[in-house]
Coordinates of C-alpha atoms in Angstrom, one line a residue:
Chain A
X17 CA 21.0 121.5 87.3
X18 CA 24.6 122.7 85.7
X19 CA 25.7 121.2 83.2
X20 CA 27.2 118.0 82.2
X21 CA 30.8 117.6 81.6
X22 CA 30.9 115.2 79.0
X23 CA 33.3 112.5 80.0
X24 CA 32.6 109.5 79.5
X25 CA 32.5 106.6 82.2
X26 CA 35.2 103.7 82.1
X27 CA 33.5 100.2 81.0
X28 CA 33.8 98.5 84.3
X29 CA 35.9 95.5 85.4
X30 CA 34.5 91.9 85.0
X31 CA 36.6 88.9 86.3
X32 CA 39.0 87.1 84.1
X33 CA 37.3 83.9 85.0
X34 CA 38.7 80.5 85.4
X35 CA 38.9 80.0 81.7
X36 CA 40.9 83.3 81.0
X37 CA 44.3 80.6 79.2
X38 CA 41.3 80.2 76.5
X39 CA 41.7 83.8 74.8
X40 CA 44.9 84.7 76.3
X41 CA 47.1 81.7 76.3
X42 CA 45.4 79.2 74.2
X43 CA 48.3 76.8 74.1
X44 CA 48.5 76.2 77.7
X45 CA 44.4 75.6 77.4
X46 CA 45.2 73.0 75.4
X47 CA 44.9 73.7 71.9
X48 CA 47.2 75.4 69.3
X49 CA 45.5 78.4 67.3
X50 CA 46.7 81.3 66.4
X51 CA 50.3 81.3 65.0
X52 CA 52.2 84.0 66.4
X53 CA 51.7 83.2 70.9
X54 CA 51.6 86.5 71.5
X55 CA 53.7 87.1 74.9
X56 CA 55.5 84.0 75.3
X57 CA 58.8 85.0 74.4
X58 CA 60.9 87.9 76.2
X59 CA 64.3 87.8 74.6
X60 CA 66.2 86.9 71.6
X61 CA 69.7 86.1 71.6
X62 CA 70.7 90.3 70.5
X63 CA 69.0 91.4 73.6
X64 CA 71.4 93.4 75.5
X65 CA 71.1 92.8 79.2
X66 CA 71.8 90.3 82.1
X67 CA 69.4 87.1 81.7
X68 CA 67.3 86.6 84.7
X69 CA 64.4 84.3 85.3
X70 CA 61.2 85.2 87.3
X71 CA 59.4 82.6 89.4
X72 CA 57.1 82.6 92.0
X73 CA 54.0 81.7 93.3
X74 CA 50.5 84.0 94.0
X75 CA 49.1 82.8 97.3
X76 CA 45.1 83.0 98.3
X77 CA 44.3 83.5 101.8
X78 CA 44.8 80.2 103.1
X79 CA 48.2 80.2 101.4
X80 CA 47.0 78.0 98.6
X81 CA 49.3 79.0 95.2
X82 CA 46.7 80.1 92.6
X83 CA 46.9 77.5 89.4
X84 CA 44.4 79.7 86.9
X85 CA 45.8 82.9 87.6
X86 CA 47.4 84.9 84.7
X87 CA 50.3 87.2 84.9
X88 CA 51.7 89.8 82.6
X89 CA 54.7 92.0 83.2
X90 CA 56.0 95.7 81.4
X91 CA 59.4 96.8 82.2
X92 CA 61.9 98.8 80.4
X93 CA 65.3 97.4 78.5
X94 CA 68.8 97.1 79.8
X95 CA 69.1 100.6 79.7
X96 CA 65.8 101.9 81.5
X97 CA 63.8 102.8 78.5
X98 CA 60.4 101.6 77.9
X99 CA 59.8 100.8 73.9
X100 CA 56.8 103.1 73.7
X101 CA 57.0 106.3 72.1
X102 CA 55.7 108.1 75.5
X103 CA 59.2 107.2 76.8
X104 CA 61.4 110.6 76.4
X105 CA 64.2 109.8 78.1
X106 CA 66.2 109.7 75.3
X107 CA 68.3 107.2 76.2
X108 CA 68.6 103.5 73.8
X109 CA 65.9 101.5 72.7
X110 CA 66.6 98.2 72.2
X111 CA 64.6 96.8 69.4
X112 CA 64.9 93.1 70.2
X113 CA 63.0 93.8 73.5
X114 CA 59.2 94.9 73.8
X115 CA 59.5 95.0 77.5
X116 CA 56.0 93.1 77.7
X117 CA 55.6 89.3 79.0
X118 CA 52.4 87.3 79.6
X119 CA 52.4 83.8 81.3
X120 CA 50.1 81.6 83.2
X121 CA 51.0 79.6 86.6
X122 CA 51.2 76.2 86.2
X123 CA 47.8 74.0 86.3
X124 CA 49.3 71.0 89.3
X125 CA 51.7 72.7 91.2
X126 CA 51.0 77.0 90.6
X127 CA 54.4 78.1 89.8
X128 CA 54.7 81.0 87.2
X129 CA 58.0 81.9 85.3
X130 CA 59.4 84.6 83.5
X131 CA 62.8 84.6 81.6
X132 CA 63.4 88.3 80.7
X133 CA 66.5 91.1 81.2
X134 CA 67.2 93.0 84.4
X135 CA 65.6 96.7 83.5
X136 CA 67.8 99.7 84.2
X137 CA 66.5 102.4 86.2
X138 CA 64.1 104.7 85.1
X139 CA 63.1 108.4 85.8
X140 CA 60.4 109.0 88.0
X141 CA 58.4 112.2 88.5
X142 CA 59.6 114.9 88.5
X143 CA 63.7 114.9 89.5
X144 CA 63.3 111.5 91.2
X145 CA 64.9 108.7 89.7
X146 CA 62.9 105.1 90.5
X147 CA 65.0 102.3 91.5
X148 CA 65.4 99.4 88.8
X149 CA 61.6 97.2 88.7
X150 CA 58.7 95.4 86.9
X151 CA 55.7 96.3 86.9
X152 CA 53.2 93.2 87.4
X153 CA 49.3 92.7 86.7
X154 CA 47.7 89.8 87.7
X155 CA 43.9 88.4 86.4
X156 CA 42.3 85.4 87.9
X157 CA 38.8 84.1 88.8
X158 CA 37.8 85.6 92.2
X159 CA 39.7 88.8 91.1
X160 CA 37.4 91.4 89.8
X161 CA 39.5 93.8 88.8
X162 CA 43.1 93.3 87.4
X163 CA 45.6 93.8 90.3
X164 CA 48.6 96.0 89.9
X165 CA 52.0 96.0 91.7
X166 CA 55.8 96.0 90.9
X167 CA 58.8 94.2 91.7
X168 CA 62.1 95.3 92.5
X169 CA 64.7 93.8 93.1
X170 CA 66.8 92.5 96.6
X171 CA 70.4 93.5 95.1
X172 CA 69.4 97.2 94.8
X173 CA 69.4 98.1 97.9
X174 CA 70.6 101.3 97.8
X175 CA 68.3 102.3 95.0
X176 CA 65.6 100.8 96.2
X177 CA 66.1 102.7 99.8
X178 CA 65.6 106.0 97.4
X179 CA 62.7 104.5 95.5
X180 CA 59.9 107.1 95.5
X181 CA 57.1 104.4 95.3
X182 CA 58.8 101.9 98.0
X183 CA 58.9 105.1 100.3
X184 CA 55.4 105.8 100.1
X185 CA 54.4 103.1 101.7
X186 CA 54.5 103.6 105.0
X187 CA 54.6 100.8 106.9
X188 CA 58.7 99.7 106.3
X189 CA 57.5 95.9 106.7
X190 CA 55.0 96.2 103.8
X191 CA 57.8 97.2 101.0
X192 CA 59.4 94.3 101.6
X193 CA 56.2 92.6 99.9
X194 CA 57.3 94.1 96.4
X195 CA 61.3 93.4 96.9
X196 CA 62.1 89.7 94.8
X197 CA 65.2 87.9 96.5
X198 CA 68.5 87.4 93.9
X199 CA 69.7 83.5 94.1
X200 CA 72.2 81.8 91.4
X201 CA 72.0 78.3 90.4
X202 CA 74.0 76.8 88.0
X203 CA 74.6 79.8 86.4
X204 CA 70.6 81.0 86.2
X205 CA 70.1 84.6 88.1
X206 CA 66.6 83.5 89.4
X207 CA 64.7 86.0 91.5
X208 CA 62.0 84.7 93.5
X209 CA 58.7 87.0 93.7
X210 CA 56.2 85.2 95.6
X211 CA 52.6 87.3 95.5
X212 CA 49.9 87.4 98.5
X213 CA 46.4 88.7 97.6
X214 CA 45.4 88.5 101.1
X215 CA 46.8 87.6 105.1
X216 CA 49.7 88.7 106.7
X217 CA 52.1 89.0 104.5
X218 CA 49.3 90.5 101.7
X219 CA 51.3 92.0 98.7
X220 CA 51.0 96.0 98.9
X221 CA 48.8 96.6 95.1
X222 CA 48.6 99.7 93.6
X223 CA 46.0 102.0 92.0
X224 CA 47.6 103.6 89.3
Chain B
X3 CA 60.3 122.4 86.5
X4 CA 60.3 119.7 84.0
X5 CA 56.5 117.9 83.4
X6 CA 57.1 114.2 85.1
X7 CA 55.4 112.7 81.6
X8 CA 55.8 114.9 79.0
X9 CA 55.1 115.3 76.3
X10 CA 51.9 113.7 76.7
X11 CA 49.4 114.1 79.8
X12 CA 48.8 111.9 82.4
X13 CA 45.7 109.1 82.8
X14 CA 42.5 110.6 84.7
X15 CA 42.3 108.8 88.1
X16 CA 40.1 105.5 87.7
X17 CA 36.7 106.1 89.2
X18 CA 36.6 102.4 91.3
X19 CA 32.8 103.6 92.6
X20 CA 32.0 102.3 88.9
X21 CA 34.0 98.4 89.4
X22 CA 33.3 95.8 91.7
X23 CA 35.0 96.1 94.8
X24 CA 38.0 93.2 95.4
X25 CA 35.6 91.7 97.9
X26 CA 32.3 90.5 96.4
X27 CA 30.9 87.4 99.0
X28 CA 28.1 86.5 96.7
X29 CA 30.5 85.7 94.4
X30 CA 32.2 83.0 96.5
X31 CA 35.7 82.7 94.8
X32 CA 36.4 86.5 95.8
X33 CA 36.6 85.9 99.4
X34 CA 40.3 84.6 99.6
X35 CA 41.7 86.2 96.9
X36 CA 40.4 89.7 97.7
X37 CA 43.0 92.0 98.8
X38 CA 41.9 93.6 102.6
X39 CA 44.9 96.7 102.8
X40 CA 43.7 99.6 101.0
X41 CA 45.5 100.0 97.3
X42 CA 49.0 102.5 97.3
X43 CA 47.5 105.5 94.8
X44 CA 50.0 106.4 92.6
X45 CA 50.2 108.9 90.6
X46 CA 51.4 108.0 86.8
X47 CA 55.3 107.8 85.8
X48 CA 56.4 106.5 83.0
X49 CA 55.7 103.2 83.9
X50 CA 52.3 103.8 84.0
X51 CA 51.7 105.8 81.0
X52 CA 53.9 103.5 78.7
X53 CA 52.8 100.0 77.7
X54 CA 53.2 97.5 75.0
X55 CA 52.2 98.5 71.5
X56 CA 50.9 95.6 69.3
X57 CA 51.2 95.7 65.4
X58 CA 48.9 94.6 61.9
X59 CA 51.8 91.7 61.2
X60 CA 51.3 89.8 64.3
X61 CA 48.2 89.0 63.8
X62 CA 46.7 85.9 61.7
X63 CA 44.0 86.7 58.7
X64 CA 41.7 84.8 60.5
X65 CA 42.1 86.0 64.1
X66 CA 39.1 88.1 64.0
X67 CA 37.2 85.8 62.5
X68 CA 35.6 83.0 65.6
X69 CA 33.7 80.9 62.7
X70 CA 36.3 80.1 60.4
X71 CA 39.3 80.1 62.8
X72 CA 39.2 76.8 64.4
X73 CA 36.7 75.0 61.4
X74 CA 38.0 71.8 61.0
X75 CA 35.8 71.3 57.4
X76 CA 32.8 72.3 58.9
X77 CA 30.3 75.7 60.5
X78 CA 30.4 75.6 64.1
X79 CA 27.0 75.4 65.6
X80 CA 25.1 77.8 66.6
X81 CA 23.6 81.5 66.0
X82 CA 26.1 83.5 63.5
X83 CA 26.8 86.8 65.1
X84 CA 28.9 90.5 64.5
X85 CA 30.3 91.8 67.3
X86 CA 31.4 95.4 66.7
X87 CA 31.9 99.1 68.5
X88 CA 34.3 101.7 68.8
X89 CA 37.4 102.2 71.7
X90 CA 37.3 105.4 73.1
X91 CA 38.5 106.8 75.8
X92 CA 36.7 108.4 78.5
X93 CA 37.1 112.3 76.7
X94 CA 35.5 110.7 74.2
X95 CA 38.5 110.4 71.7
X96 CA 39.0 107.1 69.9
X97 CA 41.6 104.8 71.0
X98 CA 43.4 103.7 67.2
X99 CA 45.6 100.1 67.6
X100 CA 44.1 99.2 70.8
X101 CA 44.6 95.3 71.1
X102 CA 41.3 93.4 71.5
X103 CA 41.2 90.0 72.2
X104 CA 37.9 88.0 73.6
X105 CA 37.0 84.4 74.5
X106 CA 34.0 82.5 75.0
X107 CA 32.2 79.4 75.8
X108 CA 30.4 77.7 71.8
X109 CA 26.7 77.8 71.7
X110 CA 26.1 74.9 74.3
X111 CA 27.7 77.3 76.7
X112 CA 31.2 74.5 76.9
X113 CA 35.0 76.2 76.7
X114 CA 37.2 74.4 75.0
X115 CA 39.3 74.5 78.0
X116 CA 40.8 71.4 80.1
X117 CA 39.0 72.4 83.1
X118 CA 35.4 72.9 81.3
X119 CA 33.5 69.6 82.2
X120 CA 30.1 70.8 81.7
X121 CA 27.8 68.3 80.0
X122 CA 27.4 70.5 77.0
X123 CA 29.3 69.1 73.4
X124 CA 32.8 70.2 72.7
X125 CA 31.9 71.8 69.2
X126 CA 35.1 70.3 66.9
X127 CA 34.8 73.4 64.7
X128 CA 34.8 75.6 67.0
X129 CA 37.7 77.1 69.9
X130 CA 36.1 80.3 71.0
X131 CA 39.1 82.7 71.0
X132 CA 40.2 85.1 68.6
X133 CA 41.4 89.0 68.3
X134 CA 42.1 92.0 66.6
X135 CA 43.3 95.7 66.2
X136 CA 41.1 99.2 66.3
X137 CA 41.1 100.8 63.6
X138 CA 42.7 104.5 63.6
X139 CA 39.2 106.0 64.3
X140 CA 38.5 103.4 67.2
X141 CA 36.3 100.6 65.7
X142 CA 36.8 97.1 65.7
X143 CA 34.8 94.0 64.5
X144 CA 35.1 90.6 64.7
X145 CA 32.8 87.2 63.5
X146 CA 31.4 84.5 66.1
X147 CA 28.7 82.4 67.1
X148 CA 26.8 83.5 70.0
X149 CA 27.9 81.9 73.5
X150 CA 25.4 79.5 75.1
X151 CA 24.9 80.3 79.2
X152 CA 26.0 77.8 81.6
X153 CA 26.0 76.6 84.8
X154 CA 28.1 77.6 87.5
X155 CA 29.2 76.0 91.0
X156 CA 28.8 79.4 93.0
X157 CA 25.1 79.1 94.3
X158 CA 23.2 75.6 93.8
X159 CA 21.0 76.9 91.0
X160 CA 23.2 80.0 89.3
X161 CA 23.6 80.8 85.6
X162 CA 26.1 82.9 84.3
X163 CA 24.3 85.2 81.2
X164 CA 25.5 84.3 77.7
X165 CA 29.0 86.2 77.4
X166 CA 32.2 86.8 75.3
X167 CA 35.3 88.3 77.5
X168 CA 37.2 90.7 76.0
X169 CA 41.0 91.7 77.3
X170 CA 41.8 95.2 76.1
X171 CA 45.0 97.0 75.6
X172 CA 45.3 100.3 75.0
X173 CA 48.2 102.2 74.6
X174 CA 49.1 102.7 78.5
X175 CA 49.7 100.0 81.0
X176 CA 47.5 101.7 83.1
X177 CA 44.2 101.6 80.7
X178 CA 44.7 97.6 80.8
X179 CA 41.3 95.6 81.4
X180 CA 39.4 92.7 81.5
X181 CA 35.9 92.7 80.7
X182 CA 32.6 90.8 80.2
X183 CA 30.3 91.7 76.9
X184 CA 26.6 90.8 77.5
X185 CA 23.7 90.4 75.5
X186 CA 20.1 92.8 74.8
X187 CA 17.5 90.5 76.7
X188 CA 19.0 87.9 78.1
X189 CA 17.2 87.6 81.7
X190 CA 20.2 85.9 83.3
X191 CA 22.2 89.2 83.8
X192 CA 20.3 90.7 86.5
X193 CA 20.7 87.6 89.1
X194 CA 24.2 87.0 88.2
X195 CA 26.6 87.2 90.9
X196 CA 29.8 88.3 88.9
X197 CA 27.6 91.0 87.5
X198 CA 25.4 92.0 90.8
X199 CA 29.7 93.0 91.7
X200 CA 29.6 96.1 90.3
X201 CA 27.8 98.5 92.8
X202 CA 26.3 100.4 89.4
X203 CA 23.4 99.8 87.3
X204 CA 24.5 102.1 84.4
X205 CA 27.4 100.6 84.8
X206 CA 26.2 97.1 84.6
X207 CA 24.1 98.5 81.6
X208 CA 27.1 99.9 79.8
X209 CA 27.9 96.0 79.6
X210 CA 25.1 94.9 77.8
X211 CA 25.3 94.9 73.6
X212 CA 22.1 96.1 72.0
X213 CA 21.1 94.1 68.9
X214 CA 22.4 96.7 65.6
X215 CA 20.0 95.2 63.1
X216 CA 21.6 98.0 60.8
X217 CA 25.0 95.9 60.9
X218 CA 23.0 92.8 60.5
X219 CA 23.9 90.5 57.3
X220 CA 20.8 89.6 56.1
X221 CA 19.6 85.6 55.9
X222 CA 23.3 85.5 57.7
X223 CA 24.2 87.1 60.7
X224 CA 23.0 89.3 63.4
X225 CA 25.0 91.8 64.7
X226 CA 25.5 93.3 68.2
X227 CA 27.2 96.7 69.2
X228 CA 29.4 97.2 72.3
X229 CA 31.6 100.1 72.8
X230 CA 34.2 100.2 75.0
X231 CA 35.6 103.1 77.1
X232 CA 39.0 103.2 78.4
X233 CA 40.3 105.6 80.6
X234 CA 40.8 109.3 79.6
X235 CA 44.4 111.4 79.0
X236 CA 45.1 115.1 79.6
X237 CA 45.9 116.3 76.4
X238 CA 49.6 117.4 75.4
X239 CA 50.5 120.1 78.5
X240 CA 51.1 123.7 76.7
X241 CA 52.2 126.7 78.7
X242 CA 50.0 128.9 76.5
X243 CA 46.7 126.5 76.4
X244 CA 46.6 125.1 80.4
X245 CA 42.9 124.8 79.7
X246 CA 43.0 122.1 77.3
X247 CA 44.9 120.2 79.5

């Protein structure tokens, strides 16, 4: 026998369940609680930044949209800095912005929604520079562990074609999975990020 | 060459032999919404290392306390219980200002949740949510009644153990995770689908909350202790101390 190394073991993974709105999002379980909702505001009116809106839907295998599942997005400001102290880019930090959004799909028709900033780019390992995106986590019952991926976004195309996460996957038809397309109406910048846990078109998640 | 995250270290890799896999079949909801491609590794940037960092003023006085938060001029029913442990991380240091917050179903084993239709009593003075902040040496408490089991559509005839759900946030994006606290001695764990997932017994037993009799108030409340590991950091990277890294 050698001897142990010490380190502890990561408490493992249970699924968020079907009732995850409960201690998350209480409102949207039906009952008001706590008074500060954390997550459910993005932006104030100072935040610097060009207003988008998220939506989409998360898909099962049989292309149903998910109506439990729970979403929560991290991205950095306007500028590309996270507001974390870790973040030593020295570049702004905007302190009407966390960068941090939580949100449920809807319960009839599975729709999820966002309203946040467009993120600037941020620096990658390394000399790389990573093309402007969100990173997304999604909990639901029948998911065991959290699932991680990020979205970037269609109107970057140059950056994104330099992106060193979108270049390692390798199959060129799978980074399109994490690329949310740009459409205007009425004035609204809505970028559309539909998510597939499974089928064809699955959604390429990452272990991080 | 300039360190991709400094100043601080990067996350140790997550050890997934220790989770359930994505695909579980006994656990029936996991078949379509199991991802099949293998996951992208990736090793930490910024946006992995970085995450949201949660504050003393946003939360309520009574957000860690399950018993009095929802008491519409009554006790909820049921058995008064502690819940308390420390968040470390897997080097074993403690994780200060991690975000806890945990759910669960009142004493008849019934969420106060649109979708709960089990014949169990909605308990008025009760909602089953609530949070709270670590402390800057780790620890964290919090004041509830203890969950009832219930019944579950998976199998005809399974139970799901008595549990509270706790969502953790430390202070990367990447340590974020859901899990399920049970209880010392409750015989439903062992045949329980969602918890047969994970391929580990110790793993499964790192789950279960021992009864702290110690942290007990008497002719009041019991009290069960669950500690909670996130996963580990290299320490800050020094030229002159690579071993401690």
């Amino acid at each position: 026998m050698v001897q142990p190394l010490d380190y502890l073991r990561e408490t493992a993974s249970q699924t968020a369940g079907p009732y995850v709105h409960i201690g998350l999002i209480p409102k949207q379980a039906g009952f008001d609680i706590f008074e500060n909702q954390l997550g459910d505001t993005m932006l104030t009116p100072e935040t610097k930044g060009e207003r988008i809106t998220i939506k989409g839907h998360v898909f099962d295998s049989t292309g149903t949209p998910l109506r439990d599942v729970l979403l929560e997005i991290w991205q950095a400001n306007a500028d590309g800095r996270y507001n974390h102290p870790d973040d030593t880019q020295g570049k702004p930090l905007d302190e009407t912005f966390r960068g941090w959004g939580r949100t449920g799909s809807h319960f009839e028709t599975g729709l999820y929604t966002f309203k946040t900033i467009k993120p600037g780019a941020v620096r990658g390992r390394h000399t790389h520079t990573m093309a402007p995106h969100i990173n997304v986590w999604i909990v639901a019952r029948g998911i065991n562990i959290g699932l991680n991926t990020r979205m970037y976004f269609s109107d970057e195309t140059e950056a994104n074609a330099k992106d060193p996460v979108l270049n390692l996957i390798e199959l060129e038809k799978r980074r399109e999975t994490l690329i949310a397309q740009r459409s205007e109406r009425d004035g609204e910048v809505i970028y559309t990020f539909d998510i597939h846990l499974q089928g064809d078109n699955e959604t390429v998640f990452l272990d991080i | 060459m300039e360190h991709p995250t400094s100043p601080k270290g990067e996350y140790f890799q997550r050890d997934r032999t220790m989770h359930p896999p994505a695909l579980t079949p006994h656990y029936k909801t996991s078949v379509t919404r199991s991802h099949k491609n293998a996951l992208l590794s990736l090793q930490n940037s910024l946006s992995e290392i970085t995450g949201p960092v949660f504050g003393h003023n946003e939360l309520g006085a009574l957000d860690n306390d399950l018993i009095r938060n929802y008491a519409h001029g009554g006790d909820p029913i049921g058995e008064r219980i502690i819940v308390h442990g420390r968040v470390l991380d897997e080097a074993g240091r403690p994780q200060p200002n991690a975000l806890l917050e945990f759910w669960q179903a009142n004493a008849g084993g019934r969420y106060r949740h649109k979708k709960d239709t089990y014949l169990a009593p909605i308990d008025p003075n009760f909602g089953g949510c609530g949070r709270t902040l670590s402390d800057e040496n780790g620890y964290y408490m919090f004041r509830t009644i203890k969950p009832g089991p219930y019944p579950w559509r998976n199998f005809v005839n399974n139970w799901r153990p008595a549990h509270i759900h706790f969502s953790i946030f430390g202070p990367a994006f990447a340590q974020r995770l859901i899990t399920q606290m049970y209880f010392e001695g409750d015989p439903l764990i062992w045949s329980c689908p969602i918890v047969r997932g994970i391929p580990d017994d110790d793993a499964i037993r790192q789950l279960i909350a021992p009864l702290d009799l110690n942290a007990s108030i008497p002719i009041d409340t019991l009290a069960y202790k669950f500690d909670i590991v996130l996963r580990g950091r290299r320490s800050t990277m020094f030229e002159n101390r690579l071993e401690g890294n």
